[in-house]
Amino acid sequence: MNRNLSRFGLILSFACFTMGSAFGATVTRQIASSGTVKIPATTVGVDGLSSPETSPVFSNVPNLADGPTAAGTSGTKSTASVLARVAQFKVNRSIATARGKGEWTEALNKDAPDRRVEVSFDGENSRNQRLANNGNQFSIEPPDQGLCAGNGYVMESLNDVMKIYNRKGAALSGDIALNTFYGYAPAINRQVTPRVFGPSITDPACYFDPDVRRWFHLVLTLDTDPATGAQTGSNHLDLAVSSSADPLGSWTVYKIAVQDDGTQGSPQHPNCPCLGDYPHIGADAHGIYLTTNEFPFSGGFNSAQIYAISKKALVSGAASIQVVQLDTADFLLDGNPGFTVWPAVSPAGDFERNNRGTEYLLSSVAVFSNSGNDNRLRVWALGNTKSLDGATPALTLLHNVVNVDTYGVPPAIPQKPGNAPLRDCLNDRSLATPAGVGCWNYLTAVQPAVPETLVAIDPNDSRMQQVFFTGDRLYGALDTVVNVAGQEQTGIAYYVLNPSVSANLAGASVVRQGQLAIAGNSVTRPAIAALPNGKGVIGFTVAGADHYPSAGYIHFSRDQGHRGESVKVIANGLGPDDEFGSYNAFGTPRSRWGDYGAAAVDGNDIWIANEYIAHACTLAQYTDPAALFSCGGSRVALTNWATRISRIEP
C-alpha cells in the first residue's frame, strides 16, 4: 500500500449513523444500585502452595487471553448445555487470523531516565495479589494494568488486587482484593474444607473525572458455582462510583449484565450466553462510557458493545440508573463489526462539545485481515450525549475510516535467558522433597514429560490501546509488527488525529503518527496520554535480547511526534517472565503479558504504569525451606510479575 496516501484528509465513504433503536442496535434499560462499599481493612496470607492455585474459570490455552473455559453444542441456547463440556471448547478472545509483515522502521536509541521523572516506584506484584485477603486468592497472570490519578491520590488496580497511594508513592491502603472491595465472597476460601469459591473478577480499569471529582472503577465479574468454582454463564460489568473525591471513602456499585442472552435484563444476541470481555472506560462532559468485546461461550466473536450512562446520575448515587447499550454489529467495515472500540478520556473540561456532546472512540482492523496487516483505523463518534441526562436518551453513533501507515499483528517476543526457578524446578530430578525426588513434585503429581524452556512473551494482537481526547486532538496507540535491520519484532504505532463530527458525519485526519522500535528488542503494551498543549508520554514494556521485561517510556508531542527523543528504561527487569502459563506442565505454553498498560493525566503531570519483572531468583532461593517459593518475599510459586508506577513531566 502507498504510505504517502495515509497522510491525507478525511475518508468519507464509510460514514453512517443510527438514532434511538434503529437497526436494533440500541437498547435502554434500568440498572439498580447494588449498594455501597468502602475500602476494607486488609489481611495477608502466608507463602506456599495451596490447592487449587489457579481458578477453575481460567485456563491457559493457545489464543485464550486469560479467558474462561467454555463448552457447548452448535445451535443450542441453553446456558446449562452451553457450559456442559468445558474440557472440549475454549473461548478465543483474540480474533487475529494471521501475523502481519513489518515495514522498515528506524531503531531508536535507549537512554537513562531523564530529569522529568518526578516519582517512580514499584506498584503491586504477583505476591501482593496472591496473599491478599488472607491468601484467599488465586495465582493469576497477567496482571492487566488499571491506573488512575487525581486529587492527590493514585489508584492502581490489577488482576485481582488494588492499592491507593499519595503523589509521592506512599501507600495509603493495604493490598485490597477486588472480591473484597466489591463485597463478594473471596475468590476461594482456603480456610474451609471443601473449598468454597466466589465470583471471578478480571480486566480492571479506573478513571478519576476531574470535572465531577469522582472516581470510577470497573471490572468484569463472572458468577461461579460456590462448590466447584465453575462459571454459571452469567457475567456482569461492575462499576463502582466514589461518593467524593477521596477514594478512601464510600463507593456505590452498579452491575450491568453482559451475557446478552435475554436474562437479567440483557438483550438477546446471537449465539449467547456471551462473555463481556476486555472492558474499558471513557468519559465526556455528560457520560461515562464502557465498552466490551462480546464472545459467545460456544465460540466465535459477535461484536464490540458500548454502554452509555449519565455521569450526573452516577455521581448522584441514584438507586436506579439508565444504561444505553449500542451494538456495533450493525456498523460494518468489510463485513466486520467493531472490535476493541476503546473510548477516550480527557483532562479537566477538555471535551468535544459539538453535536450536543460527543464521545470519541478508536478501533483497529488488522485482526480481521487475512494478511495480518491493514492501513486503516476506525473512528467512532457517540453524539447527542447531553440527552443522557433526560428520560429518553437519543444518542447517535457514527463511524468512519482514516488511513494511516501500515500496521500489523506482531510476533512473539523472545526472552533474554536467565534464572527461572519455576522452570528449573519443573526440570529438576535431584532435589529431595516430601513427595519424592525431584523439585517437580512440589508442583505437579505427574513428572513433566519434556524439559521446560522459556517461552516467548505474547504481545497484543494490534487491537487499539488507551485513547485520549484533548486539545481537539485524538490520541491512540497499539502493538504492531516492525522490521528493524531485517528482523521482524514487536513495536508500537501511535497516532495523533484531528477528529470532526456533525449531525450525520464523523471523521478524522492524521496530524502525526509514528512507530517505536529498538534494535534486537521489542516494545509492547503502549499506554498513551497527553496534555491539552500536545505534550505527551507513552509508557510500555521493553523486552528482548538485551532486556529482561523492563518498564519504559518515551516523550512525544502532537507537532513533532517522537522526533529527537529516545526510549527511556525507567526500571530494568532483573529476570525473565517465569509464570505457570509458560510451561507444558500447566497446559499448552503461552507466556502471557499484561493485556494493557495505563496512563493518566493529573494536572500538568502524566502517570504511567506498566508490567515488568522486578527481581532475580535462583532455584536454591526458590526452594529455601525458610520461605518456600517466595524468593525472599519477592514472588509466589507460580507467578513473578511486578508493576512500575511513575509520575512524569511531559
XYZ file of C-alpha atoms in Angstrom:
650
model
C 0.000 0.000 0.000
C 1.109 3.583 -0.692
C 2.246 5.004 2.636
C 2.052 8.570 1.322
C -1.715 8.323 0.875
C -2.155 7.665 4.571
C -1.204 11.234 5.457
C -4.131 12.943 3.771
C -7.525 14.070 4.983
C -10.918 12.656 5.777
C -12.121 9.418 4.247
C -15.891 9.843 3.940
C -17.185 6.747 2.214
C -17.922 4.717 5.346
C -19.821 7.247 7.439
C -23.258 6.149 8.646
C -25.313 6.607 11.780
C -28.164 5.367 13.886
C -30.538 7.079 16.288
C -32.636 5.577 19.021
C -33.232 1.891 18.298
C -32.572 1.968 14.546
C -31.405 -1.410 13.194
C -31.960 -2.867 16.670
C -28.547 -1.516 17.668
C -29.642 0.373 20.787
C -31.233 -0.966 23.968
C -32.083 1.124 27.045
C -32.590 -0.463 30.451
C -32.654 0.434 34.133
C -29.914 -0.846 36.436
C -30.435 -0.874 40.190
C -27.673 0.050 42.619
C -26.350 -2.994 44.444
C -25.400 -0.901 47.471
C -22.303 0.818 48.805
C -18.807 -0.439 49.615
C -15.752 1.003 51.357
C -12.034 0.414 51.191
C -11.671 -2.554 53.576
C -9.099 -3.440 56.167
C -6.590 -5.864 54.701
C -5.026 -9.133 55.819
C -2.082 -11.012 54.336
C -1.772 -14.765 53.864
C 1.291 -16.990 54.138
C 3.707 -18.213 51.484
C 3.475 -21.653 49.947
C 1.185 -23.641 47.671
C -2.458 -24.383 48.441
C -4.542 -26.391 46.002
C -6.089 -25.235 43.772
C -3.656 -22.467 42.878
C -5.396 -21.392 39.657
C -9.052 -20.588 39.150
C -11.316 -23.236 37.594
C -12.757 -20.391 35.498
C -9.472 -19.568 33.766
C -7.357 -21.785 31.541
C -4.012 -21.373 29.813
C -4.505 -22.482 26.205
C -3.424 -21.099 22.816
C -5.239 -17.934 21.703
C -7.049 -17.657 25.011
C -6.316 -14.288 26.566
C -6.840 -15.234 30.242
C -10.389 -16.214 29.301
C -12.717 -18.796 30.779
C -13.063 -22.316 29.566
C -16.431 -22.856 27.980
C -18.330 -25.567 26.214
C -21.316 -26.000 24.021
C -23.098 -27.607 21.138
C -23.754 -25.634 17.992
C -27.288 -24.353 17.819
C -28.211 -24.634 21.478
C -29.237 -21.589 23.505
C -29.409 -23.299 26.888
C -26.862 -21.957 29.358
C -26.613 -25.349 31.020
C -25.866 -27.147 27.764
C -23.510 -24.429 26.530
C -21.403 -24.870 29.666
C -21.598 -28.664 29.838
C -18.389 -29.840 28.142
C -15.756 -27.455 29.477
C -12.787 -29.604 28.506
C -13.561 -29.580 24.784
C -14.237 -25.974 23.830
C -12.407 -22.730 24.565
C -13.373 -19.107 24.065
C -10.942 -17.480 21.632
C -10.617 -13.902 22.845
C -8.128 -12.931 20.147
C -9.598 -12.985 16.651
C -6.452 -12.275 14.630
C -6.237 -14.643 11.662
C -2.595 -14.059 10.671
C 0.634 -12.419 11.801
C 1.485 -9.262 9.890
C 4.601 -8.258 7.970
C 6.604 -5.324 9.271
C 7.671 -2.325 7.248
C 11.184 -0.996 7.715
C 11.391 1.018 10.923
C 14.319 3.002 12.251
C 15.623 1.813 15.607
C 15.583 4.278 18.500
C 18.395 4.840 20.954
C 17.979 3.940 24.628
C 18.863 6.449 27.319
C 18.789 6.505 31.087
C 15.675 8.085 32.633
C 15.627 11.896 32.410
C 15.099 14.605 34.985
C 11.427 14.889 34.095
C 10.694 11.731 36.094
C 9.343 13.187 39.314
C 8.428 9.960 41.139
C 8.915 6.286 40.263
C 8.180 3.308 42.499
C 7.160 -0.348 42.441
C 3.434 -0.965 42.474
C 1.599 -4.186 43.210
C 3.158 -7.530 42.285
C 2.100 -11.157 41.988
C 2.915 -11.893 45.630
C 0.838 -8.947 46.871
C -2.024 -10.231 44.730
C -1.863 -13.887 45.750
C -1.523 -13.206 49.504
C -4.244 -10.508 49.703
C -7.393 -11.242 51.700
C -5.574 -13.705 53.972
C -4.343 -15.648 50.953
C -7.839 -16.391 49.657
C -6.809 -15.560 46.099
C -5.615 -17.487 43.050
C -2.287 -17.275 41.261
C -3.142 -15.112 38.247
C -1.446 -13.994 35.067
C -1.315 -11.474 33.537
C -1.948 -8.531 35.887
C -3.701 -6.120 33.438
C -2.961 -2.562 34.494
C -5.647 -0.176 35.660
C -4.265 3.153 36.925
C -5.949 6.472 37.651
C -4.851 9.620 39.475
C -6.249 12.875 40.826
C -6.912 14.999 43.901
C -3.579 13.974 45.401
C -4.214 10.232 45.089
C -3.070 7.417 42.791
C -5.043 4.197 42.465
C -3.505 1.079 40.921
C -5.814 -1.803 40.090
C -4.780 -5.204 38.718
C -5.997 -8.777 38.394
C -7.098 -9.105 41.245
C -5.843 -6.508 43.696
C -5.809 -2.738 44.174
C -3.887 -0.196 46.250
C -4.079 3.541 46.879
C -1.035 5.832 47.127
C -0.336 9.526 47.529
C 1.523 11.539 44.873
C 4.860 10.671 46.457
C 4.218 6.942 46.186
C 3.486 6.310 49.858
C 0.828 3.617 50.365
C -2.451 4.813 51.881
C -4.064 1.378 51.915
C -3.071 -2.255 52.094
C -3.319 -4.765 49.254
C -7.066 -4.894 48.616
C -8.532 -7.999 46.953
C -11.028 -6.911 44.299
C -13.525 -9.531 45.540
C -13.388 -7.865 48.946
C -13.727 -4.335 47.572
C -16.866 -5.260 45.642
C -18.396 -7.043 48.629
C -18.134 -10.560 47.210
C -17.049 -13.776 48.859
C -13.322 -14.474 48.441
C -12.193 -15.836 45.086
C -11.524 -19.033 47.084
C -11.906 -19.656 50.798
C -8.811 -21.667 51.723
C -9.745 -21.797 55.406
C -12.563 -24.320 54.916
C -12.795 -27.856 53.563
C -14.145 -28.405 50.999
C -13.074 -25.145 49.389
C -15.749 -22.525 48.695
C -15.446 -20.348 45.587
C -16.553 -16.773 44.984
C -17.101 -14.820 41.758
C -14.167 -14.473 39.376
C -13.095 -10.890 38.638
C -10.947 -9.761 35.718
C -9.891 -6.843 33.472
C -9.944 -3.898 35.926
C -9.933 -0.257 34.813
C -10.310 3.022 36.681
C -10.705 6.733 35.954
C -10.732 9.912 38.033
C -13.004 12.501 36.465
C -11.548 15.956 37.195
C -14.805 17.748 36.335
C -17.154 15.957 38.735
C -14.267 14.957 41.052
C -15.287 11.339 41.359
C -13.504 8.004 40.931
C -14.890 5.292 38.681
C -13.688 1.688 38.990
C -14.681 -1.037 36.506
C -14.299 -4.839 36.417
C -15.812 -7.801 34.607
C -17.247 -10.331 37.087
C -18.062 -13.939 36.181
C -20.503 -15.668 38.500
C -19.419 -19.118 39.693
C -20.752 -22.196 41.435
C -19.594 -21.850 45.085
C -18.995 -25.609 45.343
C -16.886 -26.081 42.207
C -15.754 -22.652 41.034
C -17.192 -23.385 37.578
C -18.800 -20.468 35.787
C -22.577 -20.285 35.575
C -22.707 -18.326 32.313
C -23.880 -15.045 33.840
C -21.339 -12.213 33.880
C -21.623 -8.511 34.517
C -19.747 -5.245 34.470
C -19.373 -3.905 38.000
C -18.977 -0.120 38.063
C -18.085 1.461 41.412
C -18.506 5.244 41.803
C -16.943 7.119 44.715
C -19.113 9.367 46.851
C -16.421 12.072 46.971
C -13.006 12.981 45.573
C -11.451 10.815 48.303
C -11.101 7.190 47.097
C -10.702 6.047 50.703
C -14.380 6.884 51.332
C -17.545 5.062 50.265
C -18.494 3.898 46.763
C -21.797 2.991 45.104
C -21.759 -0.122 42.906
C -23.857 -0.787 39.776
C -23.987 -4.129 37.939
C -24.728 -4.423 34.223
C -25.480 -7.935 32.954
C -23.482 -8.587 29.757
C -24.227 -12.241 28.910
C -26.769 -10.867 26.385
C -28.917 -13.984 26.256
C -32.092 -12.182 27.319
C -31.598 -12.866 31.028
C -31.190 -10.341 33.864
C -32.369 -7.514 31.618
C -29.732 -8.094 28.927
C -30.747 -8.125 25.243
C -30.878 -11.340 23.202
C -27.869 -11.560 20.891
C -26.899 -14.377 18.500
C -25.205 -17.455 19.978
C -25.228 -16.090 23.516
C -24.759 -16.503 26.522
C -21.662 -14.418 25.873
C -18.662 -13.015 27.684
C -18.378 -9.215 28.008
C -14.622 -9.267 27.585
C -11.939 -6.573 27.806
C -13.994 -3.776 29.399
C -12.680 -0.211 29.322
C -13.914 3.170 30.421
C -14.188 6.602 28.798
C -15.892 9.896 29.550
C -17.073 13.162 28.043
C -18.898 16.134 29.587
C -22.144 14.215 30.048
C -21.482 10.498 30.224
C -19.384 7.580 31.327
C -18.857 5.002 28.561
C -17.986 1.341 28.983
C -17.012 -0.938 26.102
C -16.613 -4.712 25.779
C -15.846 -7.378 23.185
C -18.712 -9.878 23.056
C -17.596 -13.517 22.683
C -20.150 -16.352 22.680
C -19.180 -19.096 25.117
C -19.835 -21.568 22.304
C -17.085 -19.939 20.212
C -16.659 -17.105 17.723
C -16.998 -13.356 18.097
C -20.099 -11.175 17.912
C -19.068 -7.511 18.112
C -17.974 -4.712 20.409
C -20.616 -3.310 22.748
C -20.857 0.285 24.002
C -22.640 1.207 27.249
C -23.504 4.877 27.871
C -24.519 6.178 31.313
C -25.323 9.675 32.564
C -22.412 10.995 34.605
C -24.867 13.128 36.571
C -26.919 10.070 37.543
C -23.823 8.122 38.599
C -22.490 10.958 40.738
C -25.860 11.308 42.472
C -25.618 7.747 43.775
C -29.144 7.109 42.496
C -30.856 3.872 43.490
C -31.505 3.199 39.809
C -29.763 4.452 36.679
C -30.449 4.234 32.966
C -27.978 2.414 30.697
C -27.981 2.721 26.908
C -26.342 -0.224 25.108
C -25.223 0.113 21.492
C -24.158 -2.911 19.432
C -21.515 -2.343 16.731
C -22.727 -5.442 14.855
C -24.780 -3.078 12.690
C -21.787 -0.874 11.867
C -19.734 -2.986 9.486
C -16.476 -2.386 7.646
C -15.726 -5.024 5.006
C -18.424 -7.083 6.717
C -16.753 -6.862 10.139
C -18.154 -5.237 13.300
C -16.247 -3.152 15.812
C -13.523 -4.897 17.853
C -11.926 -3.339 20.941
C -13.651 0.004 20.402
C -11.734 1.951 23.055
C -13.440 5.092 24.474
C -11.485 8.294 25.103
C -10.888 10.080 28.388
C -9.960 13.768 28.674
C -8.242 16.190 31.075
C -10.400 18.614 33.024
C -13.086 20.316 30.941
C -11.451 19.330 27.655
C -14.382 17.660 25.895
C -15.925 17.639 22.427
C -18.969 19.949 22.660
C -20.169 19.631 19.055
C -23.291 17.629 18.227
C -24.700 18.304 21.731
C -21.763 16.446 23.260
C -19.641 13.766 21.611
C -17.605 10.862 22.933
C -14.892 9.659 20.542
C -13.689 6.057 20.342
C -10.985 4.349 18.263
C -10.506 0.803 16.975
C -8.130 -1.017 14.635
C -8.928 -3.621 11.968
C -5.778 -5.658 11.174
C -7.088 -8.576 13.272
C -9.700 -9.200 10.564
C -7.186 -9.241 7.704
C -6.002 -12.488 6.105
C -2.564 -10.878 5.770
C -2.423 -9.642 9.363
C -1.839 -6.083 8.078
C -4.000 -3.048 7.406
C -3.631 0.703 6.989
C -6.947 1.843 8.426
C -8.268 2.853 11.823
C -11.945 3.249 12.646
C -13.084 6.485 14.290
C -16.361 6.363 16.227
C -18.408 9.301 17.499
C -21.198 8.824 20.009
C -23.237 12.012 19.727
C -26.016 13.895 21.496
C -24.601 12.710 24.794
C -26.325 15.590 26.571
C -29.532 13.597 26.139
C -28.232 11.040 28.640
C -29.493 13.356 31.390
C -33.047 13.113 30.060
C -35.690 10.439 30.442
C -35.351 9.275 26.821
C -31.747 9.445 25.579
C -31.413 9.830 21.800
C -27.800 9.016 21.078
C -26.280 8.906 17.619
C -23.461 6.564 16.675
C -21.273 7.453 13.696
C -18.260 5.614 12.339
C -15.663 6.333 9.701
C -12.233 5.299 8.470
C -8.937 7.161 8.467
C -5.933 5.899 6.504
C -2.666 5.524 8.424
C 0.711 3.883 7.854
C 0.523 0.119 7.569
C 0.470 -1.750 10.881
C 0.002 -5.430 11.676
C -0.340 -8.260 14.156
C 3.086 -8.561 15.866
C 5.232 -11.658 16.532
C 6.002 -13.179 19.906
C 8.882 -11.611 21.857
C 11.901 -13.879 22.599
C 13.150 -13.609 26.165
C 16.670 -12.944 27.366
C 17.974 -16.152 29.045
C 18.250 -16.074 32.817
C 17.342 -17.728 36.105
C 13.775 -19.012 36.005
C 13.204 -21.032 39.193
C 9.717 -22.276 38.312
C 11.079 -23.669 35.052
C 14.143 -25.066 36.809
C 12.012 -26.703 39.496
C 9.901 -28.451 36.851
C 13.104 -29.694 35.203
C 14.841 -30.793 38.413
C 15.295 -34.539 39.031
C 17.586 -34.484 42.082
C 16.084 -32.379 44.889
C 14.652 -34.388 47.782
C 11.054 -33.373 48.590
C 8.411 -34.832 50.943
C 6.702 -36.317 47.874
C 9.807 -37.822 46.247
C 12.998 -36.940 44.421
C 12.753 -34.016 42.028
C 11.598 -30.455 42.675
C 8.728 -31.009 40.241
C 6.977 -32.999 42.980
C 6.164 -29.723 44.732
C 4.217 -28.507 41.694
C 2.559 -31.406 39.902
C 1.583 -35.007 40.529
C 2.953 -36.132 37.159
C 6.608 -35.797 36.182
C 6.859 -33.394 33.218
C 7.440 -35.384 30.049
C 9.634 -32.818 28.284
C 12.193 -30.285 29.526
C 10.674 -26.849 30.037
C 12.162 -23.837 28.245
C 11.451 -20.116 28.347
C 8.569 -19.252 26.047
C 8.498 -16.042 24.012
C 6.258 -13.360 25.524
C 2.871 -12.964 23.887
C 2.301 -9.384 22.642
C -1.078 -7.871 21.919
C -2.844 -8.548 18.625
C -2.726 -4.972 17.234
C -6.005 -4.015 18.933
C -6.318 -0.390 19.987
C -4.914 0.541 23.381
C -5.587 3.593 25.578
C -7.299 6.586 23.887
C -7.148 10.274 24.888
C -9.031 13.321 23.593
C -7.511 16.687 24.450
C -6.750 19.982 22.730
C -9.182 18.982 19.938
C -6.948 16.028 19.096
C -7.485 12.294 19.469
C -4.554 10.123 20.623
C -4.203 6.347 20.384
C -1.550 3.619 20.236
C -1.289 -0.098 19.537
C 1.154 -3.004 19.219
C 2.391 -3.626 15.674
C 4.914 -5.694 13.749
C 8.015 -3.694 12.736
C 11.086 -4.570 10.718
C 14.394 -3.400 12.173
C 17.545 -4.265 10.229
C 15.736 -7.132 8.534
C 14.364 -8.571 11.790
C 10.635 -8.602 12.460
C 9.746 -7.792 16.030
C 7.079 -6.128 18.126
C 6.904 -2.341 18.115
C 4.382 0.394 18.813
C 2.389 2.559 16.431
C 0.885 5.774 17.785
C -1.482 8.315 16.259
C -2.489 11.937 16.727
C -5.737 12.570 14.845
C -7.837 15.652 14.186
C -11.414 14.394 14.603
C -14.557 16.129 13.421
C -18.243 15.483 13.894
C -21.587 16.862 12.707
C -25.154 15.624 12.988
C -24.658 12.879 10.410
C -20.945 12.547 9.701
C -17.780 11.840 11.666
C -14.195 11.524 10.522
C -10.581 12.331 11.248
C -7.347 13.341 9.568
C -3.819 12.388 10.581
C -1.904 15.135 12.377
C 1.046 12.990 13.414
C 1.875 9.283 13.511
C 4.941 7.238 14.293
C 6.353 3.822 15.086
C 8.628 2.954 18.005
C 11.213 0.178 17.821
C 14.535 -0.827 19.404
C 17.141 -2.937 17.609
C 17.171 -6.506 18.919
C 14.370 -5.840 21.409
C 10.632 -5.242 21.419
C 8.319 -2.684 22.972
C 4.769 -3.683 23.831
C 1.512 -2.667 25.559
C 1.579 1.098 24.966
C -0.358 3.451 27.227
C -0.611 6.978 25.806
C -1.631 10.245 27.449
C -1.259 13.917 26.534
C -1.925 17.401 27.873
C -4.053 19.979 26.033
C -0.818 21.598 24.744
C 0.006 18.401 22.850
C 2.903 17.218 25.022
C 2.589 13.579 25.994
C 4.113 10.341 27.210
C 3.813 6.733 26.046
C 4.550 4.041 28.628
C 5.343 0.418 27.657
C 7.332 -2.729 28.418
C 10.777 -3.284 26.841
C 11.841 -6.926 26.355
C 14.222 -8.910 24.167
C 17.834 -9.936 23.692
C 19.235 -7.125 25.859
C 16.428 -6.645 28.354
C 14.504 -8.787 30.741
C 10.954 -7.354 30.748
C 11.508 -3.717 31.791
C 9.356 -0.614 32.284
C 9.985 2.099 29.683
C 8.527 5.266 28.197
C 9.111 7.978 25.613
C 8.134 11.627 25.304
C 6.297 12.862 22.223
C 4.314 15.863 21.033
C 1.451 16.314 18.605
C 3.594 18.620 16.440
C 6.940 16.783 16.427
C 5.943 13.226 17.277
C 8.907 11.462 18.952
C 11.493 13.251 16.801
C 14.740 13.718 18.745
C 13.558 11.561 21.642
C 14.991 8.269 22.871
C 13.389 5.372 24.687
C 13.873 5.642 28.460
C 14.109 2.489 30.569
C 12.801 3.624 33.913
C 13.104 0.264 35.708
C 15.304 -2.525 34.362
C 13.911 -6.025 34.586
C 16.022 -8.406 36.652
C 14.881 -11.755 35.298
C 12.663 -13.433 32.684
C 8.911 -13.864 32.853
C 8.592 -17.166 34.752
C 4.869 -17.942 35.018
C 2.769 -21.105 35.069
C 1.325 -20.190 31.680
C 4.753 -20.539 30.090
C 5.178 -24.263 30.684
C 3.833 -27.551 29.324
C 3.271 -28.921 32.820
C 0.342 -26.497 33.239
C -1.115 -26.702 29.729
C -0.114 -25.521 26.284
C 2.611 -22.872 26.831
C 1.741 -19.251 26.255
C 3.689 -16.613 28.161
C 1.008 -14.073 28.954
C 1.808 -10.411 29.489
C -0.472 -7.661 30.823
C -3.273 -7.118 28.301
C -2.825 -3.366 28.659
C -0.802 -0.712 30.458
C -2.212 2.536 31.792
C -1.576 6.283 31.655
C -3.413 9.121 33.381
C -3.243 12.917 33.270
C -3.064 14.603 36.679
C -2.883 18.375 36.319
C 0.296 19.064 34.350
C 1.790 15.625 35.034
C 1.280 12.217 33.464
C 1.261 8.967 35.428
C 2.180 5.715 33.680
C 2.133 2.110 34.889
C 3.440 -0.980 33.119
C 4.350 -4.568 33.916
C 7.955 -5.671 34.407
C 9.992 -8.297 36.300
C 11.352 -6.687 39.450
C 13.552 -9.411 40.937
C 16.009 -12.198 40.207
C 15.798 -15.591 41.863
C 17.665 -18.909 41.723
C 16.299 -22.403 42.246
C 18.102 -22.579 45.607
C 16.356 -19.390 46.771
C 13.031 -20.624 45.394
C 13.195 -23.873 47.379
C 14.618 -22.375 50.576
C 12.604 -24.061 53.383
C 12.586 -20.827 55.392
C 10.483 -19.055 52.748
C 9.293 -21.718 50.338
C 8.759 -20.413 46.785
C 8.788 -16.727 47.839
C 12.395 -15.936 46.819
C 12.907 -13.740 49.841
C 9.412 -12.262 49.678
C 9.538 -11.203 46.029
C 7.269 -13.705 44.235
C 4.972 -16.705 44.699
C 5.367 -20.219 43.387
C 3.596 -19.861 40.041
C 3.955 -16.180 39.098
C 6.612 -13.454 39.266
C 5.189 -10.342 37.568
C 5.525 -6.851 39.038
C 4.480 -3.319 38.083
C 6.151 0.088 37.962
C 4.338 3.388 38.544
C 5.891 6.721 37.531
C 4.902 10.396 37.512
C 6.477 12.247 34.589
C 6.543 15.851 33.473
C 5.697 15.726 29.728
